[in-house]
Short mmCIF file of C-alpha atoms and ligand atoms in Angstrom, two decimals:
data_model
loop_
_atom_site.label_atom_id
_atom_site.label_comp_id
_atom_site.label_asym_id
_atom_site.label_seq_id
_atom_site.Cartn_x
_atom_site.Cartn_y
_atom_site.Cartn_z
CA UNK M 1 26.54 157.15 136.99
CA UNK M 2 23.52 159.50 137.91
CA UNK M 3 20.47 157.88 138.10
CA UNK M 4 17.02 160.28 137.50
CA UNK M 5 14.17 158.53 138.51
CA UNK M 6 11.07 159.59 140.29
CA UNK M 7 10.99 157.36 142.84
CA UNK M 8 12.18 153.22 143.34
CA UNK M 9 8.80 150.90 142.69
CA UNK M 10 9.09 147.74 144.45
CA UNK M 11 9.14 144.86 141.97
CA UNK M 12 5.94 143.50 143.41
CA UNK M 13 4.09 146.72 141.81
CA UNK M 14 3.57 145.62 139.15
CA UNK M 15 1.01 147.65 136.84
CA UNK M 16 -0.51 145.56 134.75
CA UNK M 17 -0.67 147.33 131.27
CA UNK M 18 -4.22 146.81 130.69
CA UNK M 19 -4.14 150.08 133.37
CA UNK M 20 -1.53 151.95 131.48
CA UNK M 21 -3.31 151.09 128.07
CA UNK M 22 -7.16 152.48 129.80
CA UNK M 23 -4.82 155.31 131.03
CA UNK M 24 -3.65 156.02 128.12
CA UNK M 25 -7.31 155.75 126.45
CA UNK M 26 -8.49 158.35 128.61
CA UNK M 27 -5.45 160.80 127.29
CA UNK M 28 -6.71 160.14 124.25
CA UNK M 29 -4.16 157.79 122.84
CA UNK M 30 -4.92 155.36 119.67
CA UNK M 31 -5.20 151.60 121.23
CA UNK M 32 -5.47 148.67 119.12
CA UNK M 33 -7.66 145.88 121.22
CA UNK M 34 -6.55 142.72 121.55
CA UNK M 35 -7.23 140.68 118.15
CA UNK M 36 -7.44 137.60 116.69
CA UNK M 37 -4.32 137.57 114.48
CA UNK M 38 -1.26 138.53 115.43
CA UNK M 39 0.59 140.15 112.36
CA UNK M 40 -2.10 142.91 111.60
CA UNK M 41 -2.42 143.72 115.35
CA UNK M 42 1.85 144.15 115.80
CA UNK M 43 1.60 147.19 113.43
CA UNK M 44 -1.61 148.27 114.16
CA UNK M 45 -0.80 150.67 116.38
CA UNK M 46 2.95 151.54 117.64
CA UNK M 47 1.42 154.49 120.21
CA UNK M 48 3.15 154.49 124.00
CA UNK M 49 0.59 151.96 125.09
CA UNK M 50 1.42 148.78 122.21
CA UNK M 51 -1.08 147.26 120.30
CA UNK M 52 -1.86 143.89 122.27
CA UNK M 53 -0.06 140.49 121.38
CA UNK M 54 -1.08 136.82 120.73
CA UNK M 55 1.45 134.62 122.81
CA UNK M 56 1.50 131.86 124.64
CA UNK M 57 3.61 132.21 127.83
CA UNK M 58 6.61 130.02 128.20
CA UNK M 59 6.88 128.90 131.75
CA UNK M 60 9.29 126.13 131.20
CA UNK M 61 12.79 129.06 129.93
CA UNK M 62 10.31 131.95 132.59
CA UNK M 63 12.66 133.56 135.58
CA UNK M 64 9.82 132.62 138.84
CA UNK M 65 10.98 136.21 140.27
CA UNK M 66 8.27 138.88 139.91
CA UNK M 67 8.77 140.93 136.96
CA UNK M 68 9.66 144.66 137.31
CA UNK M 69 7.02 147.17 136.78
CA UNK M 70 5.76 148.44 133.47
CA UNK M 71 6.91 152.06 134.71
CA UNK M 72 10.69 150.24 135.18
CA UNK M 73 11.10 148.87 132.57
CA UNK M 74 10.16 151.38 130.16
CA UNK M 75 11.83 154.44 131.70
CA UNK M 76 15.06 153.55 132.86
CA UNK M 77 16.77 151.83 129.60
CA UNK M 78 19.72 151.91 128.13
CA UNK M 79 19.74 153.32 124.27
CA UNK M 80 22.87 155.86 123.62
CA UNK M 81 21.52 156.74 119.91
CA UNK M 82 18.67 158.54 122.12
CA UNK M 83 21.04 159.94 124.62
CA UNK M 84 23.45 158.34 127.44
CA UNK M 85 21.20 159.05 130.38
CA UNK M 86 18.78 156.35 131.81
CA UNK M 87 15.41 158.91 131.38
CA UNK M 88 16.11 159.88 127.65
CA UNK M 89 15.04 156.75 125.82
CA UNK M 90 11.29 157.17 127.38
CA UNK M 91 11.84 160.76 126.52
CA UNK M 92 13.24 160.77 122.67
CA UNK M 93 12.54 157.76 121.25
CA UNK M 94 9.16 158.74 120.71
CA UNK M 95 10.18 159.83 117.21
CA UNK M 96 11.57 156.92 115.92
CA UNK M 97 10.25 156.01 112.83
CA UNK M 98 9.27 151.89 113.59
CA UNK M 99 7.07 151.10 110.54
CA UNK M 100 7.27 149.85 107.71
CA UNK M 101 10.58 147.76 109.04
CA UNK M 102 12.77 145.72 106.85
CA UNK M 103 16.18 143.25 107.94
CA UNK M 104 18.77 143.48 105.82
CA UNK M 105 20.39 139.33 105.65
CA UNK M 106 23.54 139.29 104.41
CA UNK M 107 27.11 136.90 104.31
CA UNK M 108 27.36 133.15 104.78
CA UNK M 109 23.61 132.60 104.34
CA UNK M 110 22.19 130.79 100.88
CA UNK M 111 18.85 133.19 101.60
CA UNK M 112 20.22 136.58 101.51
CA UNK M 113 18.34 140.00 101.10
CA UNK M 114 15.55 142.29 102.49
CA UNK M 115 12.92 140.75 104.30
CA UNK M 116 10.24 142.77 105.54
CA UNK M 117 9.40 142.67 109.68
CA UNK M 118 6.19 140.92 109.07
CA UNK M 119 7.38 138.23 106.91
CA UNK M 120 10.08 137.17 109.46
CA UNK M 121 7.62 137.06 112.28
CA UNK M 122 4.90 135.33 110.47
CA UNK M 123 6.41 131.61 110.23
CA UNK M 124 6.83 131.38 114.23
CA UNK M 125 4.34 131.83 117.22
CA UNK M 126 5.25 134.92 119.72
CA UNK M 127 6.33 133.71 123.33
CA UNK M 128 6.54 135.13 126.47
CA UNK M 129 9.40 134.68 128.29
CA UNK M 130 10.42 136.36 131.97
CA UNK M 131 13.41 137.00 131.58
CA UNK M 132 16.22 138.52 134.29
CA UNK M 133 18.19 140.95 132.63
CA UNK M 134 21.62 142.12 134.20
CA UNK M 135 23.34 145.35 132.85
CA UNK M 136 27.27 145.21 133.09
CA UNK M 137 26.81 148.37 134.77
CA UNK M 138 25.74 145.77 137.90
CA UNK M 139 22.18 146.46 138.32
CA UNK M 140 19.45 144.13 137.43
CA UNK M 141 15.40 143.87 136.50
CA UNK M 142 13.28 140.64 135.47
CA UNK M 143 11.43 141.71 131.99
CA UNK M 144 8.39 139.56 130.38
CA UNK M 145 9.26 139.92 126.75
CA UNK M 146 7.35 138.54 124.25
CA UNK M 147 9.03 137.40 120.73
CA UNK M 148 10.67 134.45 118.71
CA UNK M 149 13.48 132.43 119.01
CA UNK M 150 16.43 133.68 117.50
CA UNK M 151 17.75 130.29 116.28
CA UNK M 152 14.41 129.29 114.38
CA UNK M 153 14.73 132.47 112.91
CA UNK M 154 18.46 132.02 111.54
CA UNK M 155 17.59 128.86 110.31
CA UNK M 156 15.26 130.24 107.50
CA UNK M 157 18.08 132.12 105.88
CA UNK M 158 19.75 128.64 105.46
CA UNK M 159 23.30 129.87 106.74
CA UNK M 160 26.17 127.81 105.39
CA UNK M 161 28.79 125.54 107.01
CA UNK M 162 31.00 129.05 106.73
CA UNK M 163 28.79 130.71 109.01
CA UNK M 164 30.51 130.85 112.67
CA UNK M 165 28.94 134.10 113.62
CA UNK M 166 26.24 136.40 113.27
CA UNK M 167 26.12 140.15 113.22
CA UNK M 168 23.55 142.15 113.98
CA UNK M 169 23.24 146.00 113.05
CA UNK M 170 21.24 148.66 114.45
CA UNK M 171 19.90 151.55 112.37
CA UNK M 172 21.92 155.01 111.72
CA UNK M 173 20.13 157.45 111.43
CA UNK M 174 21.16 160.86 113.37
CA UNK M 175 17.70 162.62 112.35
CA UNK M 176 15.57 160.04 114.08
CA UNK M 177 18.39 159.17 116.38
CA UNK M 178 20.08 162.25 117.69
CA UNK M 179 22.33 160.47 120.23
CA UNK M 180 24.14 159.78 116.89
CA UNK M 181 25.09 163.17 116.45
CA UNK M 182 28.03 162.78 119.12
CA UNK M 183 30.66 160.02 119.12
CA UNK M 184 30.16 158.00 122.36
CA UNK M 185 30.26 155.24 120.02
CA UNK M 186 31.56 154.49 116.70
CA UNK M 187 27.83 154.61 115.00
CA UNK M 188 25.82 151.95 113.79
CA UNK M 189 25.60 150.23 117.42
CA UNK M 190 26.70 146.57 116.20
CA UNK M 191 26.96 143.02 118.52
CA UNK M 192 27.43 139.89 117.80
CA UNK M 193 26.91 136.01 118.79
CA UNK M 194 28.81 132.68 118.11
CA UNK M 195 26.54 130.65 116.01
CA UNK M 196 25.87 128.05 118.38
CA UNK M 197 24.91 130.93 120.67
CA UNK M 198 22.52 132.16 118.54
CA UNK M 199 21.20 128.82 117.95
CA UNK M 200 20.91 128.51 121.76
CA UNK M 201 16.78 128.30 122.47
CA UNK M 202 17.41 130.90 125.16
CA UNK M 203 18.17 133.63 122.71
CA UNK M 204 15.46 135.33 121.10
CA UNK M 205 14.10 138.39 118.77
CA UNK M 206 11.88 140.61 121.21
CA UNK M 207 8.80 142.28 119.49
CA UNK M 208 7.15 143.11 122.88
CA UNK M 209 6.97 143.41 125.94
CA UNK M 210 4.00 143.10 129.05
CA UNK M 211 2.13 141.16 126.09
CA UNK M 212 2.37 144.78 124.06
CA UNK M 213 4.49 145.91 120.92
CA UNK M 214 7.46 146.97 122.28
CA UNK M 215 7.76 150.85 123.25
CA UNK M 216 10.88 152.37 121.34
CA UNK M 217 12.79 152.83 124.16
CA UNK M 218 13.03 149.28 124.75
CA UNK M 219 14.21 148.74 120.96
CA UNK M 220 11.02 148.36 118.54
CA UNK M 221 10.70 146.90 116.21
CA UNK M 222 13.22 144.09 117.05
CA UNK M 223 15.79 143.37 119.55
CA UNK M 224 17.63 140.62 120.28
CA UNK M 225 17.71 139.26 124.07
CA UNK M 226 20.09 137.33 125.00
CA UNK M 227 19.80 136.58 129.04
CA UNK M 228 22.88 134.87 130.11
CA UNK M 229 24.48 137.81 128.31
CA UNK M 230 25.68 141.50 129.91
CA UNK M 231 22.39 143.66 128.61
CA UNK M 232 24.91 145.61 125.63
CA UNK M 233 24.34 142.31 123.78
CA UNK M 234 20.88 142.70 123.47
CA UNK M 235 20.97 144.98 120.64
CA UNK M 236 18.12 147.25 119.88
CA UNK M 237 16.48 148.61 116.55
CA UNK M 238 18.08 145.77 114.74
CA UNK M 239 18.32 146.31 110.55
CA UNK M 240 20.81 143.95 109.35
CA UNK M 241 21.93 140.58 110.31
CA UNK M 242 25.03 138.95 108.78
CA UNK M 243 26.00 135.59 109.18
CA UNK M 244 30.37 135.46 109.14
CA UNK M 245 33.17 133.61 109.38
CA UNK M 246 35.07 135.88 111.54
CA UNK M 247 34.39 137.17 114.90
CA UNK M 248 32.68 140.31 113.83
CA UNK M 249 33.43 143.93 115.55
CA UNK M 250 30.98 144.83 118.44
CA UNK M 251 30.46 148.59 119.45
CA UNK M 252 31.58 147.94 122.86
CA UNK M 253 34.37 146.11 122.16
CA UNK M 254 35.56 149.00 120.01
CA UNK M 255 35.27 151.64 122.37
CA UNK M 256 37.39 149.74 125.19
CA UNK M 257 38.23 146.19 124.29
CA UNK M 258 39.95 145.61 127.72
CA UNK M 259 36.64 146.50 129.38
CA UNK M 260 34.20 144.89 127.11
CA UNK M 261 34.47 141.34 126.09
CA UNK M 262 32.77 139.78 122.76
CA UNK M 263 31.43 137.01 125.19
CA UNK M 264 30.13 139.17 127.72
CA UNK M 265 28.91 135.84 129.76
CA UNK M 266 27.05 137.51 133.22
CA UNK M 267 30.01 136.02 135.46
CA UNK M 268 30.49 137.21 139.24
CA UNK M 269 34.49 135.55 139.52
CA UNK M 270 35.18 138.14 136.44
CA UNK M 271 35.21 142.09 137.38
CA UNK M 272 34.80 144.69 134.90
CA UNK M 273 38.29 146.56 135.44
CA UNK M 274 36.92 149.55 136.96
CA UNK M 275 33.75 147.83 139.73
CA UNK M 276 33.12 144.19 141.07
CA UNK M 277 30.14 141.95 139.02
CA UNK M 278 30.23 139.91 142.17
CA UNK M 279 26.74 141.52 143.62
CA UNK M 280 23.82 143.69 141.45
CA UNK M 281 21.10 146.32 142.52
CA UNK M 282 17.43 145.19 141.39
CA UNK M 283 16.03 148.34 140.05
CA UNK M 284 12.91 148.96 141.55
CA UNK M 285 13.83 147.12 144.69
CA UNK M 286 14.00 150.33 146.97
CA UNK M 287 17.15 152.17 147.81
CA UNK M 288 17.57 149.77 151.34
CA UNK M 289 17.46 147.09 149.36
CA UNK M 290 20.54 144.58 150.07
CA UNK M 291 22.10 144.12 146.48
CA UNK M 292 22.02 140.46 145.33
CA UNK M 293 24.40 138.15 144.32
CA UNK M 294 25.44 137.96 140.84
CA UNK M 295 25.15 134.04 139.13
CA UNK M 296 27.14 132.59 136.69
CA UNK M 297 25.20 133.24 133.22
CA UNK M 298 23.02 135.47 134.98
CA UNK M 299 21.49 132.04 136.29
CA UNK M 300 21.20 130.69 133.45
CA UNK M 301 23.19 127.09 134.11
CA UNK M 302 22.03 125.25 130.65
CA UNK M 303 24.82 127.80 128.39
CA UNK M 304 27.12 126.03 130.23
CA UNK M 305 27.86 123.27 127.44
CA UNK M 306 28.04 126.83 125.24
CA UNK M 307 31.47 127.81 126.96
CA UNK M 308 33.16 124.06 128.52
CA UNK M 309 37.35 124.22 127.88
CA UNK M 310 37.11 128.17 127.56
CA UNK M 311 38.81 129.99 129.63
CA UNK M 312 35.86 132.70 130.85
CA UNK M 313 38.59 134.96 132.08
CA UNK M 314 40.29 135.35 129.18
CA UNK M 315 37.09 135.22 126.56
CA UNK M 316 35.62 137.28 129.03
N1 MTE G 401 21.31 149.88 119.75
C1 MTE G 401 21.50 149.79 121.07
N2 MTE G 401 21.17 148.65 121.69
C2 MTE G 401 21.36 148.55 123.03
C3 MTE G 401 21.92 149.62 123.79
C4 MTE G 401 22.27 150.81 123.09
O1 MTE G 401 22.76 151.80 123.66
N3 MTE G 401 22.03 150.86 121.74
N4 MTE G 401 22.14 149.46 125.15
C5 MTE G 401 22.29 148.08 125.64
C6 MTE G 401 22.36 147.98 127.09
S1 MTE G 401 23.80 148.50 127.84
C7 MTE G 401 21.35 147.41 127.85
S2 MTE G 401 21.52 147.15 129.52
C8 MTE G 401 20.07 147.02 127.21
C9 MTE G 401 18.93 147.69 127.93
O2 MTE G 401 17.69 147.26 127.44
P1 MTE G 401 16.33 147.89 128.02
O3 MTE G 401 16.47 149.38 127.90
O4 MTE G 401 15.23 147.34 127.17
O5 MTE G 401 16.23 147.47 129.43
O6 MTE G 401 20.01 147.39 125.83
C10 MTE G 401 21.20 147.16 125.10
N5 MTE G 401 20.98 147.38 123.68
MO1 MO G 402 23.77 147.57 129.97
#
């Protein structure tokens, strides 16, 4: 895989984004200051810098490793409707049009329809979470996202006893998206979650990131994050949301199903056919850097109850 990056930041740089935001002031970018209610403020301004957040941080579900650097995070992503290399998200998604936002709900749900971004935000308070994130491509970062738990969320749309999944959908749309206009995938990106792992507290809807709307690249409006998860789970741009009662389709599992798993569980003991999970590379951490060990669930020990008398090697 080439990597293009101007040079490794150690995770203990970490910019805070009050600099990039006065940074970006001085270029002459629109900022939206800090206000009192949330809502207003998370459209206010969707410029590279991200209208500020209300959120309280979550300590409790928060990795205790440093998180990596503003610059990290938002410039080496992975986003193939914006290309397949790790620089072209920060480059291209620029133009993606992220207001006015709607969610499409749909299947097993007695609440079905279009709901508008706002109004499925406005019931819960935002939370920050640090959260490690580990790509099945076996490198790593920590990320402090701010956004809701998926779960609380779900349980709006009142989804009925028929419900055993949910689907979630990212936009199509080749113009905005030009990645599109080649077949790496089978376009719309699509993932999915069992219901009681969507239900899990540790899964949430991301609307931000460093305590700022999230930048495109990183999936605004709404992503989902799921950290015990390989990173292709966390789908980005999300505009529908289907509750099932079959195991829906997933991108990656249609574009190599012996490579890519539905459950996608982080798990060292289970290689990806072509390179070892056992060990990761924390982006950022320098190019000397001794690689780390992977964990089961990424670390994330409480899923555990999620996944007891599977067999992880098979439902990998
Ligand atoms: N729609 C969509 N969502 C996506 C992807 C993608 O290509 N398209 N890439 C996934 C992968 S492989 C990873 S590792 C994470 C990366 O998220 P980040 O760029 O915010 O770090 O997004 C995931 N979500
Ligand atoms: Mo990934």
């Amino acid at each position: 895989m080439l990597i293009r990056r101007p040079a490794d930041v150690r995770p203990s740089e970490i910019t805070p984004p009050e600099l990039y935001a006065s940074r970006r002031r001085f270029l002459g970018g629109a900022l939206a200051l800090a206000t009192a209610s949330v809502a207003p403020a998370l459209f206010a301004d969707t410029g590279p810098a991200g209208a500020s957040l209300n959120y309280r941080h979550n300590a409790e579900l928060s990795s205790s490793e440093p998180p990596n650097s503003w610059q990290d995070v938002t410039s080496y992503n992975n986003y193939y409707e914006f290309g397949t290399d790790k620089a072209d998200p920060a480059e291209r998604a620029g133009r993606l049009k992220v207001q006015p936002w709607s969610v499409a709900i749909g299947g097993e749900a007695e609440q079905r329809g279009s709901v508008p971004l706002e109004d499925l935000l406005k019931p819960h308070a935002l939370e920050e979470r640090i959260y490690r994130l580990r790509c099945v491509e076996a490198w790593s970062m920590a990320v402090p996202w701010v956004g809701i738990p998926l779960g609380e969320a779900l349980k709006r749309f009142k989804p009925t006893s028929r419900a055993k999944y949910v689907a979630f959908t990212t936009l199509k749309d080749p113009a905005q998206m030009p990645g599109q206009r080649w077949p790496v995938l089978d376009w719309p990106y699509t993932e999915g979650l069992r219901i009681d792992e969507a239900m899990h507290p540790l899964a949430i809807l991301a609307v931000g990131l460093y305590g700022r709307v999230l930048p495109n690249q990183n999936g605004a409006p709404l992503r989902l994050v799921v950290p015990w998860k390989y990173g292709f789970k966390s789908i980005k741009a999300i505009v529908r949301i289907d509750f099932t009662e079959q195991m829906p389709a997933t991108a990656w599992n249609r574009a190599a199903a012996g490579e890519y798993g539905f459950y996608a569980n982080v798990n060292p003991s289970v290689d990806h056919p072509r390179w070892s999970q056992k060990t990761e590379r924390r982006i950022g951490a320098g190019a000397f850097a001794p690689r780390q060990p992977t964990q089961l669930f990424n670390g994330y020990a409480q899923v555990a109850e999620l996944y007891r008398g599977m067999d992880l090697r098979r439902d990998f």
